[in-house]
Short mmCIF file of C-alpha atoms and ligand atoms in Angstrom, two decimals:
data_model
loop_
_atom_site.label_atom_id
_atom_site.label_comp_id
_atom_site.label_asym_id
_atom_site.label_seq_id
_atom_site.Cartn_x
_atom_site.Cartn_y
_atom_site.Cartn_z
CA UNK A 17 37.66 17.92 -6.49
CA UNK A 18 34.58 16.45 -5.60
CA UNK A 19 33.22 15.93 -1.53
CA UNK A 20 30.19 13.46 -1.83
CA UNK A 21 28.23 13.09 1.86
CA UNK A 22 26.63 9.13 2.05
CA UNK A 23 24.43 7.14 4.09
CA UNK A 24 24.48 3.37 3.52
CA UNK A 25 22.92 1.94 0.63
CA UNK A 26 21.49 4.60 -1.74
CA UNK A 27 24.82 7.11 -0.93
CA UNK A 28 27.24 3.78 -1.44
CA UNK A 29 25.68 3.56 -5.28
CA UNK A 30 26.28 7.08 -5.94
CA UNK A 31 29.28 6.75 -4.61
CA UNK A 32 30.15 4.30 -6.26
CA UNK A 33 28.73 5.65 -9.82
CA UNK A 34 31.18 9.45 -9.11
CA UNK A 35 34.44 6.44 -8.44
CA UNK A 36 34.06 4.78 -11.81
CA UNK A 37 33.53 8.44 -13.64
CA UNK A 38 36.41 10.79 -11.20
CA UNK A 39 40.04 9.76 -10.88
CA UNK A 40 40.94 9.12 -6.96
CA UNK A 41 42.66 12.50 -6.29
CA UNK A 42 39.76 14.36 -7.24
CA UNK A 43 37.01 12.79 -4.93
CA UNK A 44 36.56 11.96 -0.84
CA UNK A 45 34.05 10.40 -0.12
CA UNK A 46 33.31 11.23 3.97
CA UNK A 47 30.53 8.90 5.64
CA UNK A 48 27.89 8.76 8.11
CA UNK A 49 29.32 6.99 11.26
CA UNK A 50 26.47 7.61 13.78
CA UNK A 51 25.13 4.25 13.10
CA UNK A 52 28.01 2.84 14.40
CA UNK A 53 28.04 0.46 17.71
CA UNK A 54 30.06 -2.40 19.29
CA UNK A 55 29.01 -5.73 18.95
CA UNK A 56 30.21 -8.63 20.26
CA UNK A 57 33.08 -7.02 21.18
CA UNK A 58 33.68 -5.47 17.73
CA UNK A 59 33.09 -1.94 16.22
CA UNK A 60 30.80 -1.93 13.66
CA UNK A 61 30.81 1.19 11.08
CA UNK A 62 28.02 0.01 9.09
CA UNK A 63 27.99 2.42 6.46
CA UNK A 64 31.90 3.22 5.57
CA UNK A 65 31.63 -1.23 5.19
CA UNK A 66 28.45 -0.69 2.81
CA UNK A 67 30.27 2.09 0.71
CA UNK A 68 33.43 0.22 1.29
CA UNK A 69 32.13 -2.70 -0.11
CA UNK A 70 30.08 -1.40 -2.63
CA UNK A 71 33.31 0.32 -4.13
CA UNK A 72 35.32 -2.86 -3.79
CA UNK A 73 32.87 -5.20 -5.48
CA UNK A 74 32.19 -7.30 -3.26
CA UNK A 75 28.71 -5.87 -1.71
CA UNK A 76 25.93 -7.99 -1.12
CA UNK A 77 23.27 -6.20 -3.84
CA UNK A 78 20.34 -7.89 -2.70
CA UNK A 79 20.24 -7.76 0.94
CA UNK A 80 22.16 -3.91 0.76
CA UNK A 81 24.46 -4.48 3.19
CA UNK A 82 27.60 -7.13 4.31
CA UNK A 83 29.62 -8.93 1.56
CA UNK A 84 27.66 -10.46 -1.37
CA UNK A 85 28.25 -14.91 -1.25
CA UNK A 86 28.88 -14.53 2.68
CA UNK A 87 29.03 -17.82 4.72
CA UNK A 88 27.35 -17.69 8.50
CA UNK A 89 29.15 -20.19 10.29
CA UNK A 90 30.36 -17.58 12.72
CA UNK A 91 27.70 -16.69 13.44
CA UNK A 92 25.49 -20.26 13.62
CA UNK A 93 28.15 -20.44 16.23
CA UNK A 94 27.62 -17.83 18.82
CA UNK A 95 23.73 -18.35 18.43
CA UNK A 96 24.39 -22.42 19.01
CA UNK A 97 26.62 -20.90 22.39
CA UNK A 98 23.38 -19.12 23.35
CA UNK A 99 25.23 -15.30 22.22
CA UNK A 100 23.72 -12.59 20.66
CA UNK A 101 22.13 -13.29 17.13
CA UNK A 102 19.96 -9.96 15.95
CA UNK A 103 22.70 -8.50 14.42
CA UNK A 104 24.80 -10.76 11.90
CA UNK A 105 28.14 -10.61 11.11
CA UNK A 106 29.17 -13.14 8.41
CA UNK A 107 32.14 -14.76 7.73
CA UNK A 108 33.97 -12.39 5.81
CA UNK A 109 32.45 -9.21 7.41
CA UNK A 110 33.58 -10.53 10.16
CA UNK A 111 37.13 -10.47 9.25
CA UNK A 112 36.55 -6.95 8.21
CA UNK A 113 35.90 -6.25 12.19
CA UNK A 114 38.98 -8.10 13.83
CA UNK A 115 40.80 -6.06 11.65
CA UNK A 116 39.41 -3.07 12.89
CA UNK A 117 39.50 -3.86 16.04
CA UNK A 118 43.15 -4.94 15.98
CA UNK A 119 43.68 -1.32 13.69
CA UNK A 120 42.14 1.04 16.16
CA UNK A 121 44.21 -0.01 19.36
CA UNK A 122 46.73 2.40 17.37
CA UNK A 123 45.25 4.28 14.77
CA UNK A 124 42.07 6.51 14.08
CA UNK A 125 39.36 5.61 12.57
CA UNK A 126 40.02 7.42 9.52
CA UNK A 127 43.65 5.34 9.41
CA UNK A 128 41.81 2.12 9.44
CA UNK A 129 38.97 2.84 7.17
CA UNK A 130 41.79 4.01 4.51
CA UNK A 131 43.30 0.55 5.34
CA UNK A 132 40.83 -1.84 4.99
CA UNK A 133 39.95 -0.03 1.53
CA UNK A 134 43.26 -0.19 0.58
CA UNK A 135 43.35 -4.09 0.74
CA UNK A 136 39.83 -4.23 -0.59
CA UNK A 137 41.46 -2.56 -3.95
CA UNK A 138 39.97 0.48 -3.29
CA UNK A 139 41.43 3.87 -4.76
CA UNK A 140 39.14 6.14 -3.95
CA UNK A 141 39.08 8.22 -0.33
CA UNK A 142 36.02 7.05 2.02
CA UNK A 143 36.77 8.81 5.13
CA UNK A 144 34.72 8.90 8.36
CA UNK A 145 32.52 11.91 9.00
CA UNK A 146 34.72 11.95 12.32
CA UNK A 147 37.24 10.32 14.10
CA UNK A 148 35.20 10.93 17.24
CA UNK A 149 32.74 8.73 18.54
CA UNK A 150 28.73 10.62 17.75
CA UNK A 151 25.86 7.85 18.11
CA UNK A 152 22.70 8.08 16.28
CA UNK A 153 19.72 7.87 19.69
CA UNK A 154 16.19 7.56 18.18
CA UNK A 155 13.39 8.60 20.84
CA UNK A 156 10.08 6.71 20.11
CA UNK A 157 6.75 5.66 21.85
CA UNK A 158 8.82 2.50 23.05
CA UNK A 159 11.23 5.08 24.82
CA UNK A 160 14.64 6.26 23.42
CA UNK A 161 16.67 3.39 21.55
CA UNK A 162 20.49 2.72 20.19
CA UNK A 163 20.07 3.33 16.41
CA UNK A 164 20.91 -0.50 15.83
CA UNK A 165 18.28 -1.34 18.41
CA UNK A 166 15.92 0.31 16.25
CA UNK A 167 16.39 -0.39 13.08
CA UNK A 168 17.64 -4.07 13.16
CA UNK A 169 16.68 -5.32 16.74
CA UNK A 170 13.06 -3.65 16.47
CA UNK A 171 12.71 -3.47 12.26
CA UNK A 172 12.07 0.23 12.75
CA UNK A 173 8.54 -0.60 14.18
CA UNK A 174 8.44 1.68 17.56
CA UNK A 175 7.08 4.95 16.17
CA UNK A 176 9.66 7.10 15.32
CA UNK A 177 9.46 10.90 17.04
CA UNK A 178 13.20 12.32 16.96
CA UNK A 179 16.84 12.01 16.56
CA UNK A 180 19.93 13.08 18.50
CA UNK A 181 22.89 12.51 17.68
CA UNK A 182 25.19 12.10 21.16
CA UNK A 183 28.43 13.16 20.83
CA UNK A 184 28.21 15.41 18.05
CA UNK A 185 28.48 18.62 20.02
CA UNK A 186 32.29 17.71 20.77
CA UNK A 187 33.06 15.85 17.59
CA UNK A 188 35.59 17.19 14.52
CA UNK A 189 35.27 16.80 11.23
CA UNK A 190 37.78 14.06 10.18
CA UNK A 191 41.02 15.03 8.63
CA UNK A 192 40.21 13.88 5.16
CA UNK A 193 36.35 16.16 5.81
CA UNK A 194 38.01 19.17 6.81
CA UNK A 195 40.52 19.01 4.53
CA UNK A 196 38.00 18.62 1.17
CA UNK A 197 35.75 21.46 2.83
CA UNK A 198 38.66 23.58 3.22
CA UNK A 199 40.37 22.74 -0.76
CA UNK A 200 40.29 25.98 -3.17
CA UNK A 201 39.80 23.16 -5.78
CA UNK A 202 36.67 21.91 -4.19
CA UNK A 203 33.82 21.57 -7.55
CA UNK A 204 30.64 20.18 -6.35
CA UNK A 205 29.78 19.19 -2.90
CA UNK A 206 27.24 16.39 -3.42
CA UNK A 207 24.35 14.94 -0.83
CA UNK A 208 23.96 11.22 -2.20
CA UNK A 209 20.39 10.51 -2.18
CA UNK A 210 20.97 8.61 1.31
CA UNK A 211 18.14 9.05 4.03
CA UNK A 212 18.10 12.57 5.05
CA UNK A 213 17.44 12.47 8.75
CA UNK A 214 18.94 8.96 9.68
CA UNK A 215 22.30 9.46 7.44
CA UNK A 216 23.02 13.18 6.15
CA UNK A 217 21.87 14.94 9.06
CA UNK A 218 24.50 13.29 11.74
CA UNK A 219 27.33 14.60 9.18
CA UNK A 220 25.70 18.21 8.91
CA UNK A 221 25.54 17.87 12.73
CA UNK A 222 28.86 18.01 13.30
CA UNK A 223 30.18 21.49 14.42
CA UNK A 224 31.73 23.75 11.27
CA UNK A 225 30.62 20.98 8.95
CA UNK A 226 27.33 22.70 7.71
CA UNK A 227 29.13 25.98 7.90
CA UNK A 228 31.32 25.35 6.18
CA UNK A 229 29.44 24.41 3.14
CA UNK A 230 27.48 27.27 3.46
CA UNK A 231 30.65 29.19 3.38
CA UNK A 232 31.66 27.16 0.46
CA UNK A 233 31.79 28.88 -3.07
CA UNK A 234 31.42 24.81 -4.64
CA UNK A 235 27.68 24.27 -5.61
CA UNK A 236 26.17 21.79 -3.31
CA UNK A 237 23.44 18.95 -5.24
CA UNK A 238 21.79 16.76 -3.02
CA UNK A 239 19.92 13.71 -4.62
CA UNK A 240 16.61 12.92 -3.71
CA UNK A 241 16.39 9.55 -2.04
CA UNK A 242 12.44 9.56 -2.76
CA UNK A 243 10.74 8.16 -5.99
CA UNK A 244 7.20 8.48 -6.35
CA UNK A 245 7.21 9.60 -2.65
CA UNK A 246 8.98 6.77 -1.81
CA UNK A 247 12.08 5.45 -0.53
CA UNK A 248 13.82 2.90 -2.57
CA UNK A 249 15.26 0.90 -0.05
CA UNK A 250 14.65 1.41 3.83
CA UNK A 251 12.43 3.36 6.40
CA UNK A 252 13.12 7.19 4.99
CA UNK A 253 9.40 7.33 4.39
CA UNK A 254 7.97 5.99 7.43
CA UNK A 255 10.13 7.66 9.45
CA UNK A 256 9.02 11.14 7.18
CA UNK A 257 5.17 10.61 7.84
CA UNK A 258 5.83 9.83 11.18
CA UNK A 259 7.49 12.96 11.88
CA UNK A 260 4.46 14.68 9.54
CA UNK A 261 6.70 15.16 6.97
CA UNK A 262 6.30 14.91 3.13
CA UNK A 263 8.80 13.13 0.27
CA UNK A 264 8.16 15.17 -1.92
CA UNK A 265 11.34 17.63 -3.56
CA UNK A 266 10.05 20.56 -1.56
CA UNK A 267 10.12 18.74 1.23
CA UNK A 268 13.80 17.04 0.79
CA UNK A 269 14.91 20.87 0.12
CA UNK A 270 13.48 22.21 3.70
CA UNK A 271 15.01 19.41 5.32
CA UNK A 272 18.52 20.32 4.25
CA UNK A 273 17.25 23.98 5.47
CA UNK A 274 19.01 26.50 2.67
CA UNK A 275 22.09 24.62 2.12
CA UNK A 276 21.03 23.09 -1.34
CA UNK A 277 21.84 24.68 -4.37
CA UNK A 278 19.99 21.79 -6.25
CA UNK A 279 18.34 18.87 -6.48
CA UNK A 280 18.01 15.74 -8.15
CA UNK A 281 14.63 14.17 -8.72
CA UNK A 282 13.28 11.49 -10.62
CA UNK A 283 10.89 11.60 -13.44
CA UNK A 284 7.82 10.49 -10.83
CA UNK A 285 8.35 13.54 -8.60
CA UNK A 286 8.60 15.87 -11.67
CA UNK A 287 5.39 17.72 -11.31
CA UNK A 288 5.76 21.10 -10.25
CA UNK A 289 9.74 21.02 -10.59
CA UNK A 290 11.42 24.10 -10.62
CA UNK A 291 14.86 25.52 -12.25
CA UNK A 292 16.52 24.36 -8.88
CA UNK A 293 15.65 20.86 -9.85
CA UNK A 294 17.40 18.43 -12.51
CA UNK A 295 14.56 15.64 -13.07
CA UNK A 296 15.95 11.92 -14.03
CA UNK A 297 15.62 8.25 -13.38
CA UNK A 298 16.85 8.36 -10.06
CA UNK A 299 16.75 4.67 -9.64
CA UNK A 300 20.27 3.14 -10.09
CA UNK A 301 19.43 -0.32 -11.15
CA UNK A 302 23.15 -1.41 -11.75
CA UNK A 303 26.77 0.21 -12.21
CA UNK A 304 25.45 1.67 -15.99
CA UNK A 305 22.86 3.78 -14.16
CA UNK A 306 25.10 4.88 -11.45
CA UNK A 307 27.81 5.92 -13.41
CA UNK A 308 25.06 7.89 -15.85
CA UNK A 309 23.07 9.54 -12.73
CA UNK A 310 26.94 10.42 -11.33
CA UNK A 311 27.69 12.15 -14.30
CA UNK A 312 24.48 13.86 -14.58
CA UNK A 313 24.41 15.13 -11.47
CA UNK A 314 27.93 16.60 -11.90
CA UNK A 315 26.52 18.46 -15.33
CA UNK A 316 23.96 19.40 -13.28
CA UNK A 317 26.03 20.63 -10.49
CA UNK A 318 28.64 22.68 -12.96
CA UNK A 319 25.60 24.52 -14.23
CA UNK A 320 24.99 25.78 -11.20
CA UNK A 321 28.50 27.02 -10.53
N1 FO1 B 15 20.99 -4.90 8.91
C1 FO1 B 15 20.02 -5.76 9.27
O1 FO1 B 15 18.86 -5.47 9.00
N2 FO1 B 15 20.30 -6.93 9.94
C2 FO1 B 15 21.56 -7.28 10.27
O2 FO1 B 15 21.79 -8.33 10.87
C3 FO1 B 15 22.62 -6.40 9.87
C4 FO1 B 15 23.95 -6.70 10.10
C5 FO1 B 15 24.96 -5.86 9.63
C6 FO1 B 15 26.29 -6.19 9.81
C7 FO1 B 15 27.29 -5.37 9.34
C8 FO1 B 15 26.95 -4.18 8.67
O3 FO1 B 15 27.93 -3.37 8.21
C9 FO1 B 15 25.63 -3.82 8.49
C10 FO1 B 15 24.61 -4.66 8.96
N3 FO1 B 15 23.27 -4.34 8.79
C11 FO1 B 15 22.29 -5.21 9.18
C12 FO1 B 15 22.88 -3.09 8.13
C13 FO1 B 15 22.86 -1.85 9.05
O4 FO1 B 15 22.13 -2.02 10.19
C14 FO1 B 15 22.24 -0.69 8.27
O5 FO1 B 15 22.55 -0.79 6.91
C15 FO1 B 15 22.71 0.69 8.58
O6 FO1 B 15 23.06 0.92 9.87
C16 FO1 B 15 21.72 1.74 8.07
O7 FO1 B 15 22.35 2.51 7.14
#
């Protein structure tokens, strides 16, 4: 069995490249929820929808997150009635939150993320990281902000100085987590190359979580999210030099602090790799290079064992 931590975009690829190469029963997929908010009266996990999604077929490729064809006409609405319009829910994605709303009146989190899946066609298990609620607080030199406030509402201009992640102290690791952490059949444990600090980090926050792993016999592979020093999509490298941090491998490998076995890096960062270090074309283009950068970071990952 195979555990695979993800962020949004980057993690929902890999994700999506281990689901077309590993039958369902031997991967979970557990995601970053300390992104999520409410919004206009819904709850919002943005990145289960964006792995969701991505696994279903129906992601938006372009833009990186929400449903790929989407009509606005909700949302041309509630800006016409003067409401909120920062954040945009389309027409579809929208449908996605009544349903979650309506779902978590009686059910967990975990329960309605296996739902929606489920009617989305998908096979695979994307659990939350927890069924508690741990929020994502950014403080920077325009004064501690919601994650969403941040990154959408302010583009991720306010300099970025440091993360917390509220709630996380009293949080558990969802059923469907814990459960892969604790399986005698666990293989690989597997960081998707997701934004380190924004995305991974909330999951390893989470008490027993990072323990765990530690504990775990399973090697644990994270992929780089950096090319060239780089982020592919998003503000991982800002946010990095901001915090007077490199992209670099060495620096991806200090900022998981002695929990990675290996890493994956692509064929621009290869100078100066070492044996820890599988070097690639990180860049996953479409499902062909998922599925191959999947599989070669579960070769990779077995020759660790
Ligand atoms: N990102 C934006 O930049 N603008 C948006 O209006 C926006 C809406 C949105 C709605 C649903 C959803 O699941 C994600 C959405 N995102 C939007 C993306 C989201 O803010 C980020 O992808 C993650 O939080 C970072 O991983």
């Amino acid at each position: 069995m195979i555990l695979a931590l993800a962020g949004g975009v980057g993690g929902a690829k890999l994700a999506n490249g281990l689901a077309a190469i590993l039958p369902p029963e031997r991967l979970v997929i557990a995601v970053n929820t300390a992104d999520d908010f409410e919004h206009l009266g819904f709850p919002v996990s943005p990145d289960i929808d964006t792995v969701t999604y991505t696994l279903a077929g129906i992601n938006d490729p372009v833009q990186g997150w929400g449903i790929a064809g989407e009509s606005w006409a909700f949302m041309d609405a509630v800006t016409a009635l003067g409401g909120e319009s920062w954040f945009r829910l389309g027409d579809r994605d929208l449908a996605t939150h009544v349903r979650r709303r309506t779902l978590l009146r009686d059910h967990s989190l975990s329960a309605v993320t296996a739902t929606i899946a489920g009617a989305l066609g998908v096979r695979h298990a994307i659990v939350p990281m927890s069924d508690d609620p741990v929020r994502s607080l950014v403080r920077t030199d325009a004064g501690e902000l919601a994650f969403q406030d941040y990154f959408v509402r302010h583009q991720c201009r306010p300099r970025f100085e440091s993360i917390r992640f509220d709630g996380a102290d009293a949080a558990r690791p969802s059923p469907g987590l814990a459960a892969a952490l604790a399986d005698p059949a666990l293989e690989a444990i597997i960081l998707c190359p997701s934004n380190p600090i924004l995305s991974i980090a909330p999951i390893l926050a989470i008490p027993g979580v990072r323990d765990a792993i530690l504990a775990s016999p399973a090697p644990v592979v994270a992929v780089s999210p950096f090319i060239g020093g780089q982020a592919v999509k998003g503000p991982a490298a800002k946010i990095m030099a901001e915090l007077g941090l490199a992209t670099t491998p060495a620096a991806v490998i200090a900022q998981y602090d002695g929990l990675l076995d290996g890493l994956v890096i692509d064929r621009a960062d290869a100078d100066g790799a070492t044996s820890a270090m599988f070097v690639t074309d990180t860049l996953m283009r479409g499902a062909a290079d998922q599925r191959r950068l999947a599989t070669e970071t579960l070769d990779f990952a077995r020759r660790l064992r």
